């Protein structure tokens, strides 16, 4: 892969990020401390929540939310199948059962009618993932939860937002509120490929003071005070262990990086939104003539554009090659489509374009197969997955890059 290779993702790191990390190194307090506190305050202010708790991944934020919201053995959490591993494994960490449900064909977000069917007295939480940065329909999901059966007298379970893709996603139907701030808790990711990055990192956002306090304690061993309040000049050595907590705290090195990235979040978003518009424009004819399904646009500033997922039309018939990645686990009817998709990605790669696939539905993975799920169970997600290709989308890509990606895609579909 030469200089000409267009990678699937490249983080946008500049001199300000380097200077910020350098100043933490020079200051000498490397783990959770003043930079983390500044990052939390800035983040809470930006998205508009009372409490932001910095952690070392979105997975940790989701786990702390499940832990703090009372998800336990014997309870269930409704999770869309079309998502990353983290969304459901945090439910298993708590000894609870993820109930995997299907998604909406247009947005690939959790289906409100599937939530209505799956909700029961055992439901301890409903998790919503804003796929690619396009907001899930939270008002429709809340309404579906109320219509769902068997909750008389127990009230509705909390909504946990997996907002790993959704910074900054502003929900038009909710007066521009940020995705991740509407449910009881929201989890943001600063993993290397996400819309802002700290290398690894995450944030729990909530307006629930007791959930935030719980998360602050549990992110650092369940002890009563963090290292900064013990080792700083004004601190005291004493602490008490209140619970068996976790090691989920964010370092100041990462937080310093995060502060600079957060200050650039709107610019980074604008750049991704511009690239997405170029893709939509250049690929419009393929959608019109039925070759490709393009992602939903959202209105105004509604889409964070973390991912740009196109889908080959599902009517593909013909040859199946079960040795290609992602083919064998699908129902036979989808295997020709998945074969075509795998070949398209190989062709694009040979043309110097790094494409990827989001997501392999959770219920097709061995872990969830062993728990009883089967190919064919959640057909919308399966069909979407079989034809899905994620195109490169990162700030710093040029119009020429976009042209090369769309040319490579056209040739791969020919
Ligand atoms: C990336 C991602 C996560 C996990 O984020 P980490 O910060 O890597 O833990 C969770 N959910 C979704 C949908 C993701 O894409």
PDB file of C-alpha atoms in Angstrom, residues 54-201:
ATOM      1  CA  UNK A  54     -14.652  10.679  32.107  1.00  0.00           C
ATOM      2  CA  UNK A  55     -13.655   7.038  31.728  1.00  0.00           C
ATOM      3  CA  UNK A  56     -11.175   5.047  29.662  1.00  0.00           C
ATOM      4  CA  UNK A  57     -13.730   3.839  27.052  1.00  0.00           C
ATOM      5  CA  UNK A  58     -17.365   4.044  26.012  1.00  0.00           C
ATOM      6  CA  UNK A  59     -17.575   0.395  27.001  1.00  0.00           C
ATOM      7  CA  UNK A  60     -16.697   1.437  30.567  1.00  0.00           C
ATOM      8  CA  UNK A  61     -19.291   4.242  30.432  1.00  0.00           C
ATOM      9  CA  UNK A  62     -21.983   1.803  29.271  1.00  0.00           C
ATOM     10  CA  UNK A  63     -21.000  -0.689  31.945  1.00  0.00           C
ATOM     11  CA  UNK A  64     -21.112   1.945  34.695  1.00  0.00           C
ATOM     12  CA  UNK A  65     -24.548   3.017  33.440  1.00  0.00           C
ATOM     13  CA  UNK A  66     -25.840  -0.574  33.572  1.00  0.00           C
ATOM     14  CA  UNK A  67     -24.248  -1.055  36.979  1.00  0.00           C
ATOM     15  CA  UNK A  68     -25.682   2.179  38.374  1.00  0.00           C
ATOM     16  CA  UNK A  69     -29.155   1.737  36.896  1.00  0.00           C
ATOM     17  CA  UNK A  70     -29.717  -1.608  38.618  1.00  0.00           C
ATOM     18  CA  UNK A  71     -29.174  -4.057  35.748  1.00  0.00           C
ATOM     19  CA  UNK A  72     -28.535  -7.356  37.550  1.00  0.00           C
ATOM     20  CA  UNK A  73     -28.774 -11.128  37.206  1.00  0.00           C
ATOM     21  CA  UNK A  74     -32.292 -12.154  36.227  1.00  0.00           C
ATOM     22  CA  UNK A  75     -33.017  -8.916  34.406  1.00  0.00           C
ATOM     23  CA  UNK A  76     -33.014  -8.201  30.681  1.00  0.00           C
ATOM     24  CA  UNK A  77     -31.756  -5.313  28.592  1.00  0.00           C
ATOM     25  CA  UNK A  78     -33.120  -4.733  25.092  1.00  0.00           C
ATOM     26  CA  UNK A  79     -30.230  -4.121  22.669  1.00  0.00           C
ATOM     27  CA  UNK A  80     -30.259  -3.719  18.872  1.00  0.00           C
ATOM     28  CA  UNK A  81     -28.390  -6.521  17.102  1.00  0.00           C
ATOM     29  CA  UNK A  82     -26.857  -4.127  14.549  1.00  0.00           C
ATOM     30  CA  UNK A  83     -24.055  -2.715  16.714  1.00  0.00           C
ATOM     31  CA  UNK A  84     -20.566  -3.241  18.080  1.00  0.00           C
ATOM     32  CA  UNK A  85     -19.645  -5.909  20.658  1.00  0.00           C
ATOM     33  CA  UNK A  86     -19.553  -3.398  23.531  1.00  0.00           C
ATOM     34  CA  UNK A  87     -23.264  -2.542  23.430  1.00  0.00           C
ATOM     35  CA  UNK A  88     -24.351  -5.991  24.611  1.00  0.00           C
ATOM     36  CA  UNK A  89     -21.327  -7.339  26.486  1.00  0.00           C
ATOM     37  CA  UNK A  90     -21.811  -4.743  29.241  1.00  0.00           C
ATOM     38  CA  UNK A  91     -25.189  -6.377  29.947  1.00  0.00           C
ATOM     39  CA  UNK A  92     -23.457  -9.737  30.315  1.00  0.00           C
ATOM     40  CA  UNK A  93     -20.884  -8.173  32.672  1.00  0.00           C
ATOM     41  CA  UNK A  94     -23.824  -7.507  35.012  1.00  0.00           C
ATOM     42  CA  UNK A  95     -25.035 -11.090  34.756  1.00  0.00           C
ATOM     43  CA  UNK A  96     -28.148  -9.914  32.916  1.00  0.00           C
ATOM     44  CA  UNK A  97     -29.486 -11.069  29.549  1.00  0.00           C
ATOM     45  CA  UNK A  98     -29.221  -8.955  26.401  1.00  0.00           C
ATOM     46  CA  UNK A  99     -32.429  -9.329  24.379  1.00  0.00           C
ATOM     47  CA  UNK A 100     -31.275  -8.675  20.832  1.00  0.00           C
ATOM     48  CA  UNK A 101     -33.840  -7.040  18.557  1.00  0.00           C
ATOM     49  CA  UNK A 102     -34.051  -5.965  14.934  1.00  0.00           C
ATOM     50  CA  UNK A 103     -33.515  -2.517  13.464  1.00  0.00           C
ATOM     51  CA  UNK A 104     -35.287  -0.056  11.214  1.00  0.00           C
ATOM     52  CA  UNK A 105     -34.458  -0.682   7.555  1.00  0.00           C
ATOM     53  CA  UNK A 106     -33.939   2.985   6.683  1.00  0.00           C
ATOM     54  CA  UNK A 107     -31.804   4.170   9.610  1.00  0.00           C
ATOM     55  CA  UNK A 108     -30.393   0.870  10.942  1.00  0.00           C
ATOM     56  CA  UNK A 109     -31.301   2.148  14.425  1.00  0.00           C
ATOM     57  CA  UNK A 110     -33.282   0.049  16.905  1.00  0.00           C
ATOM     58  CA  UNK A 111     -36.838  -0.579  15.714  1.00  0.00           C
ATOM     59  CA  UNK A 112     -39.545   0.944  17.925  1.00  0.00           C
ATOM     60  CA  UNK A 113     -41.959  -1.878  17.128  1.00  0.00           C
ATOM     61  CA  UNK A 114     -39.300  -4.443  18.072  1.00  0.00           C
ATOM     62  CA  UNK A 115     -38.897  -2.657  21.426  1.00  0.00           C
ATOM     63  CA  UNK A 116     -42.662  -2.734  21.924  1.00  0.00           C
ATOM     64  CA  UNK A 117     -42.678  -6.492  21.343  1.00  0.00           C
ATOM     65  CA  UNK A 118     -39.630  -7.259  23.495  1.00  0.00           C
ATOM     66  CA  UNK A 119     -40.390  -5.156  26.563  1.00  0.00           C
ATOM     67  CA  UNK A 120     -41.561  -7.103  29.604  1.00  0.00           C
ATOM     68  CA  UNK A 121     -41.572  -6.878  33.415  1.00  0.00           C
ATOM     69  CA  UNK A 122     -38.005  -8.292  33.307  1.00  0.00           C
ATOM     70  CA  UNK A 123     -36.695  -5.381  31.192  1.00  0.00           C
ATOM     71  CA  UNK A 124     -34.231  -3.397  33.326  1.00  0.00           C
ATOM     72  CA  UNK A 125     -33.137  -0.997  30.551  1.00  0.00           C
ATOM     73  CA  UNK A 126     -33.503  -0.290  26.848  1.00  0.00           C
ATOM     74  CA  UNK A 127     -30.299   0.514  25.008  1.00  0.00           C
ATOM     75  CA  UNK A 128     -30.413   2.714  21.947  1.00  0.00           C
ATOM     76  CA  UNK A 129     -27.473   3.054  19.532  1.00  0.00           C
ATOM     77  CA  UNK A 130     -27.338   6.066  17.210  1.00  0.00           C
ATOM     78  CA  UNK A 131     -25.853   4.203  14.280  1.00  0.00           C
ATOM     79  CA  UNK A 132     -23.305   6.117  12.197  1.00  0.00           C
ATOM     80  CA  UNK A 133     -24.319   9.281  14.080  1.00  0.00           C
ATOM     81  CA  UNK A 134     -27.896   9.372  12.791  1.00  0.00           C
ATOM     82  CA  UNK A 135     -30.227   9.781  15.770  1.00  0.00           C
ATOM     83  CA  UNK A 136     -32.541   6.971  16.810  1.00  0.00           C
ATOM     84  CA  UNK A 137     -36.193   8.031  17.043  1.00  0.00           C
ATOM     85  CA  UNK A 138     -36.293   8.455  20.832  1.00  0.00           C
ATOM     86  CA  UNK A 139     -39.854   9.851  21.024  1.00  0.00           C
ATOM     87  CA  UNK A 140     -41.156   6.849  19.030  1.00  0.00           C
ATOM     88  CA  UNK A 141     -39.141   4.457  21.201  1.00  0.00           C
ATOM     89  CA  UNK A 142     -40.529   5.984  24.420  1.00  0.00           C
ATOM     90  CA  UNK A 143     -44.053   5.694  23.032  1.00  0.00           C
ATOM     91  CA  UNK A 144     -43.413   2.072  22.056  1.00  0.00           C
ATOM     92  CA  UNK A 145     -42.120   1.340  25.566  1.00  0.00           C
ATOM     93  CA  UNK A 146     -45.344   2.713  27.073  1.00  0.00           C
ATOM     94  CA  UNK A 147     -47.473   0.616  24.705  1.00  0.00           C
ATOM     95  CA  UNK A 148     -45.467  -2.515  25.505  1.00  0.00           C
ATOM     96  CA  UNK A 149     -47.117  -4.986  27.792  1.00  0.00           C
ATOM     97  CA  UNK A 150     -46.833  -5.954  31.408  1.00  0.00           C
ATOM     98  CA  UNK A 151     -45.287  -2.889  33.009  1.00  0.00           C
ATOM     99  CA  UNK A 152     -48.325  -1.839  35.042  1.00  0.00           C
ATOM    100  CA  UNK A 153     -47.194  -0.756  38.460  1.00  0.00           C
ATOM    101  CA  UNK A 154     -43.457  -0.998  37.727  1.00  0.00           C
ATOM    102  CA  UNK A 155     -43.092   2.028  35.459  1.00  0.00           C
ATOM    103  CA  UNK A 156     -40.881   2.275  32.396  1.00  0.00           C
ATOM    104  CA  UNK A 157     -37.244   1.127  32.416  1.00  0.00           C
ATOM    105  CA  UNK A 158     -34.482   3.690  31.764  1.00  0.00           C
ATOM    106  CA  UNK A 159     -33.121   4.340  28.279  1.00  0.00           C
ATOM    107  CA  UNK A 160     -29.341   4.096  27.948  1.00  0.00           C
ATOM    108  CA  UNK A 161     -27.941   5.774  24.848  1.00  0.00           C
ATOM    109  CA  UNK A 162     -24.889   4.286  23.180  1.00  0.00           C
ATOM    110  CA  UNK A 163     -23.752   7.560  21.630  1.00  0.00           C
ATOM    111  CA  UNK A 164     -20.345   6.212  20.577  1.00  0.00           C
ATOM    112  CA  UNK A 165     -21.018   7.437  17.014  1.00  0.00           C
ATOM    113  CA  UNK A 166     -23.092  10.451  17.901  1.00  0.00           C
ATOM    114  CA  UNK A 167     -20.892  13.421  18.771  1.00  0.00           C
ATOM    115  CA  UNK A 168     -22.197  15.870  17.682  1.00  0.00           C
ATOM    116  CA  UNK A 169     -25.703  14.710  16.775  1.00  0.00           C
ATOM    117  CA  UNK A 170     -28.467  17.225  17.445  1.00  0.00           C
ATOM    118  CA  UNK A 171     -31.972  15.799  17.433  1.00  0.00           C
ATOM    119  CA  UNK A 172     -34.323  18.096  15.500  1.00  0.00           C
ATOM    120  CA  UNK A 173     -37.480  16.552  16.966  1.00  0.00           C
ATOM    121  CA  UNK A 174     -36.182  17.369  20.467  1.00  0.00           C
ATOM    122  CA  UNK A 175     -35.271  21.028  19.864  1.00  0.00           C
ATOM    123  CA  UNK A 176     -31.706  20.236  18.918  1.00  0.00           C
ATOM    124  CA  UNK A 177     -30.801  18.366  22.091  1.00  0.00           C
ATOM    125  CA  UNK A 178     -27.664  16.283  21.721  1.00  0.00           C
ATOM    126  CA  UNK A 179     -27.964  12.548  21.213  1.00  0.00           C
ATOM    127  CA  UNK A 180     -26.589  10.968  24.364  1.00  0.00           C
ATOM    128  CA  UNK A 181     -28.308  13.476  26.658  1.00  0.00           C
ATOM    129  CA  UNK A 182     -31.939  12.400  26.334  1.00  0.00           C
ATOM    130  CA  UNK A 183     -32.023   9.025  28.101  1.00  0.00           C
ATOM    131  CA  UNK A 184     -31.061   8.312  31.722  1.00  0.00           C
ATOM    132  CA  UNK A 185     -27.425   8.001  30.625  1.00  0.00           C
ATOM    133  CA  UNK A 186     -25.403   8.425  27.452  1.00  0.00           C
ATOM    134  CA  UNK A 187     -22.018   6.918  26.585  1.00  0.00           C
ATOM    135  CA  UNK A 188     -19.593   8.635  24.185  1.00  0.00           C
ATOM    136  CA  UNK A 189     -16.444   7.078  22.741  1.00  0.00           C
ATOM    137  CA  UNK A 190     -13.063   8.665  22.088  1.00  0.00           C
ATOM    138  CA  UNK A 191     -11.604   5.555  20.482  1.00  0.00           C
ATOM    139  CA  UNK A 192      -9.086   6.284  17.720  1.00  0.00           C
ATOM    140  CA  UNK A 193     -11.613   6.115  14.846  1.00  0.00           C
ATOM    141  CA  UNK A 194     -14.409   8.069  16.506  1.00  0.00           C
ATOM    142  CA  UNK A 195     -15.422  11.664  15.786  1.00  0.00           C
ATOM    143  CA  UNK A 196     -13.082  13.020  18.458  1.00  0.00           C
ATOM    144  CA  UNK A 197     -10.363  10.899  20.007  1.00  0.00           C
ATOM    145  CA  UNK A 198      -8.143  10.537  23.047  1.00  0.00           C
ATOM    146  CA  UNK A 199      -6.599   7.319  21.696  1.00  0.00           C
ATOM    147  CA  UNK A 200      -8.843   5.378  24.035  1.00  0.00           C
ATOM    148  CA  UNK A 201     -11.434   7.090  26.195  1.00  0.00           C
TER     149      UNK A 201
END
